[in-house]
Amino acid sequence: MANLVLILISLLAIGRTLVHAGEPSPLQDFCVADFDSPVRVNGHACLDPKKVTADHFFFEGLHKPGNTSNPLGSFVNRPTVDEIPGLNTLGISTVRVDYAPRGVVPPHRHPRASEILIVLEGEVLVGFVTSDPENKLFSKVLKKGDVFAFPFGLIHFQQNVGHGNAVTIAFLSSQNPGVIPIANTVFGSNPSINDDLLAKAFRVDKSIIRNLKSPY
Ligand SMILES: *[C@@H]1O[C@H](CO)[C@@H](O)[C@H](O)[C@H]1NC(C)=O
């Protein structure tokens, strides 16, 4: 019996740890970010609730198509807590992506969020890869109305594989999910990661590394 109780306590403790892998449960109705507060906390200090208005929870314009005339052929409009201060401590945010035909959101990861994506227009190839050693690809072509989830922190990507433009909306489990585009971080860091190390790591010639590092 005592053993069973111990096991139950351990399981509860693990459960709590998992819950706290996301953002903590609220202790009040809201904690709108006070960007002027000198207090340093994980996130932002709370604005005086008497000063909070509907506009703190509001963002407009996500119906507007983004400009996809760029080398990736995509545009990401990602309002986080910086644009919607009411998101502070809520563990949630949203993003709209527009894609020209063949446009991509290159392989990237969010260090602080899982993501659920909905296709509003077009046909979008999506996928994520599991961690070492399996590195298994889970991928699918989505059409309008389809939904796909990207698990916490895993590398994922999107490409418009339809004939017209595509639009997706996604929701992320953080007020500030962050984004780590793999190519930008590995080949575009400042200062740069040494060519010899990268050539060895990717098992290619240094000239290829220098090529990957040069801006398009
Ligand atoms: C879209 O971006 C391109 C490249 O920066 C620019 O030339 C073009 O004028 C922009 N289009 C609109 C509608 O803003």
Coordinates of C-alpha atoms and ligand atoms in Angstrom, one line a residue:
M1 CA 0.0 0.0 0.0
A2 CA 2.8 2.4 1.0
N3 CA 4.5 1.5 -2.3
L4 CA 1.3 2.3 -4.2
V5 CA 1.0 5.6 -2.5
L6 CA 4.7 6.4 -3.4
I7 CA 4.1 5.4 -7.0
L8 CA 1.0 7.6 -7.1
I9 CA 2.9 10.6 -5.6
S10 CA 5.7 10.1 -8.2
L11 CA 3.2 10.0 -11.0
L12 CA 1.5 13.1 -9.8
A13 CA 4.9 14.8 -9.5
I14 CA 5.7 13.8 -13.1
G15 CA 2.3 15.1 -14.2
R16 CA 3.0 18.5 -12.5
T17 CA 6.4 18.6 -14.2
L18 CA 4.8 18.1 -17.6
V19 CA 2.1 20.7 -16.9
H20 CA 4.9 23.2 -16.0
A21 CA 6.7 22.5 -19.3
G22 CA 4.2 25.0 -20.7
E23 CA 3.3 28.3 -19.2
P24 CA 2.0 28.3 -15.6
S25 CA -1.7 28.3 -14.7
P26 CA -3.1 31.8 -14.2
L27 CA -3.5 33.1 -10.6
Q28 CA -5.8 35.9 -11.7
D29 CA -8.1 36.7 -14.7
F30 CA -5.3 38.3 -16.7
C31 CA -1.9 39.8 -16.5
V32 CA -1.6 42.2 -19.3
A33 CA 2.0 42.9 -20.1
D34 CA 3.3 46.2 -18.6
F35 CA 6.2 47.0 -21.0
D36 CA 7.2 50.0 -18.9
S37 CA 7.6 48.1 -15.6
P38 CA 11.3 47.9 -14.5
V39 CA 10.4 44.5 -12.8
R40 CA 12.2 41.6 -14.6
V41 CA 10.2 38.4 -14.6
N42 CA 9.8 35.4 -17.0
G43 CA 7.5 37.2 -19.4
H44 CA 6.3 40.6 -18.4
A45 CA 5.0 42.2 -15.1
C46 CA 1.2 42.8 -14.9
L47 CA -0.2 46.2 -15.9
D48 CA -2.6 47.7 -13.2
P49 CA -5.9 45.9 -14.0
K50 CA -7.7 49.3 -13.7
K51 CA -5.7 50.5 -16.8
V52 CA -6.6 47.5 -18.9
T53 CA -8.8 48.0 -21.9
A54 CA -10.2 45.7 -24.7
D55 CA -7.5 47.0 -27.0
H56 CA -4.9 45.1 -24.9
F57 CA -6.4 41.9 -26.1
F58 CA -6.9 43.1 -29.7
F59 CA -5.0 43.0 -33.0
E60 CA -6.4 43.9 -36.4
G61 CA -5.5 43.1 -40.0
L62 CA -4.9 39.4 -40.1
H63 CA -7.3 39.2 -43.0
K64 CA -4.8 41.1 -45.2
P65 CA -2.6 39.0 -47.5
G66 CA 1.1 39.4 -46.8
N67 CA 3.6 40.4 -49.5
T68 CA 5.1 37.1 -50.8
S69 CA 7.5 38.7 -53.3
N70 CA 10.6 37.6 -51.6
P71 CA 13.0 34.6 -52.2
L72 CA 11.0 32.3 -49.9
G73 CA 7.7 33.2 -51.5
S74 CA 6.0 33.4 -48.1
F75 CA 5.0 36.0 -45.6
V76 CA 4.6 35.4 -41.9
N77 CA 2.4 37.7 -39.8
R78 CA 3.0 36.7 -36.2
P79 CA 1.4 38.8 -33.5
T80 CA 2.9 37.8 -30.2
V81 CA 2.7 39.3 -26.7
D82 CA 4.6 42.3 -28.1
E83 CA 1.6 43.2 -30.3
I84 CA -1.1 41.8 -28.0
P85 CA -0.1 42.6 -24.4
G86 CA -3.1 40.7 -23.1
L87 CA -1.4 37.4 -24.2
N88 CA 1.1 37.8 -21.3
T89 CA 1.0 34.5 -19.2
L90 CA -1.8 33.0 -21.4
G91 CA 0.5 30.5 -23.2
I92 CA -1.1 31.2 -26.6
S93 CA -0.6 33.2 -29.8
T94 CA -1.4 33.1 -33.5
V95 CA 0.2 33.4 -36.9
R96 CA -1.0 33.9 -40.5
V97 CA 1.2 32.7 -43.3
D98 CA 0.7 33.6 -47.0
Y99 CA 2.4 31.5 -49.7
A100 CA 3.0 32.2 -53.4
P101 CA 2.9 29.1 -55.5
R102 CA 5.9 26.9 -54.4
G103 CA 6.5 29.4 -51.5
V104 CA 8.0 27.8 -48.4
V105 CA 8.3 28.3 -44.7
P106 CA 11.8 26.7 -44.4
P107 CA 12.6 24.1 -41.7
H108 CA 12.4 25.8 -38.3
R109 CA 11.4 25.1 -34.7
H110 CA 9.7 27.0 -31.9
P111 CA 11.7 26.7 -28.7
R112 CA 8.7 27.4 -26.5
A113 CA 5.6 26.0 -28.3
S114 CA 3.6 23.3 -30.0
E115 CA 1.6 24.5 -33.0
I116 CA -1.7 23.7 -34.7
L117 CA -2.1 24.8 -38.3
I118 CA -5.3 25.3 -40.4
V119 CA -5.3 25.7 -44.1
L120 CA -7.7 28.5 -45.2
E121 CA -6.7 28.5 -48.9
G122 CA -4.7 26.3 -51.2
E123 CA -2.8 23.1 -50.9
V124 CA 0.1 22.9 -48.4
L125 CA 2.7 20.3 -47.8
V126 CA 3.6 20.2 -44.1
G127 CA 5.9 18.0 -42.1
F128 CA 7.9 17.6 -38.9
V129 CA 10.9 15.4 -38.0
T130 CA 11.3 13.5 -34.7
S131 CA 14.5 13.8 -32.6
D132 CA 17.6 11.5 -32.8
P133 CA 18.1 8.7 -33.4
E134 CA 15.0 8.0 -35.5
N135 CA 14.7 11.4 -37.3
K136 CA 11.4 10.1 -38.7
L137 CA 9.5 12.4 -41.1
F138 CA 5.8 12.8 -40.6
S139 CA 4.4 14.6 -43.6
K140 CA 1.2 15.3 -45.4
V141 CA -0.4 17.4 -48.2
L142 CA -3.2 19.5 -46.7
K143 CA -6.1 21.0 -48.5
K144 CA -8.5 23.8 -47.4
G145 CA -10.0 23.1 -44.0
D146 CA -7.4 20.5 -43.0
V147 CA -5.6 20.8 -39.7
F148 CA -2.2 19.6 -38.7
A149 CA -0.2 19.7 -35.4
F150 CA 3.5 20.2 -34.9
P151 CA 4.7 18.8 -31.6
F152 CA 6.6 21.0 -29.1
G153 CA 10.1 22.1 -30.3
L154 CA 10.3 19.8 -33.3
I155 CA 11.7 20.9 -36.7
H156 CA 8.9 21.5 -39.2
F157 CA 8.2 23.2 -42.5
Q158 CA 5.5 24.1 -45.0
Q159 CA 5.3 24.6 -48.8
N160 CA 2.5 25.7 -51.1
V161 CA 2.2 22.8 -53.5
G162 CA -1.1 24.0 -55.1
H163 CA -1.5 26.1 -58.3
G164 CA -2.7 29.3 -56.6
N165 CA -1.8 31.2 -53.5
A166 CA -2.2 29.5 -50.1
V167 CA -3.0 30.8 -46.7
T168 CA -2.7 29.2 -43.3
I169 CA -3.5 30.3 -39.8
A170 CA -1.9 28.6 -36.8
F171 CA -2.1 28.8 -33.0
L172 CA 1.0 28.3 -30.8
S173 CA 1.1 27.3 -27.2
S174 CA 3.2 30.3 -26.0
Q175 CA 2.7 34.1 -25.8
N176 CA 6.2 34.3 -27.4
P177 CA 6.9 31.0 -29.2
G178 CA 10.2 32.2 -30.7
V179 CA 11.4 30.8 -34.0
I180 CA 14.7 29.1 -34.9
P181 CA 15.1 28.9 -38.7
I182 CA 17.6 26.1 -39.0
A183 CA 19.5 27.5 -42.0
N184 CA 19.7 31.0 -40.6
T185 CA 21.0 29.9 -37.2
V186 CA 23.5 27.4 -38.5
F187 CA 24.8 29.2 -41.6
G188 CA 23.8 32.8 -40.8
S189 CA 24.9 33.2 -37.2
N190 CA 26.8 36.3 -36.0
P191 CA 29.6 35.8 -35.6
S192 CA 29.7 33.0 -38.1
I193 CA 30.3 29.3 -37.0
N194 CA 33.7 28.2 -38.3
D195 CA 33.6 26.7 -41.9
D196 CA 35.8 23.7 -41.0
L197 CA 33.4 22.7 -38.2
L198 CA 30.4 23.0 -40.5
A199 CA 32.1 21.2 -43.4
K200 CA 32.8 18.3 -41.1
A201 CA 29.4 18.4 -39.4
F202 CA 27.6 18.3 -42.8
R203 CA 30.2 16.1 -44.5
V204 CA 30.6 18.5 -47.5
D205 CA 33.4 20.7 -48.9
K206 CA 34.1 24.0 -47.3
S207 CA 33.2 25.8 -50.5
I208 CA 29.6 24.5 -50.1
I209 CA 29.5 25.8 -46.6
R210 CA 30.8 29.3 -47.8
N211 CA 28.1 29.1 -50.5
L212 CA 25.4 28.3 -48.0
K213 CA 26.6 31.2 -45.8
S214 CA 26.5 33.8 -48.6
P215 CA 23.2 35.8 -48.6
Y216 CA 21.1 35.3 -51.7
Ligands
LIG1 C1 6.1 43.5 -52.3 O1 7.5 43.4 -52.1 C2 8.3 43.7 -53.2 C3 9.7 43.4 -52.8 O2 10.1 44.0 -51.7 C4 8.0 45.1 -53.6 O3 8.8 45.4 -54.8 C5 6.6 45.3 -53.9 O4 6.3 46.7 -54.2 C6 5.7 44.9 -52.7 N1 4.3 44.9 -53.1 C7 3.4 45.5 -52.4 C8 2.0 45.4 -52.9 O5 3.6 46.1 -51.4

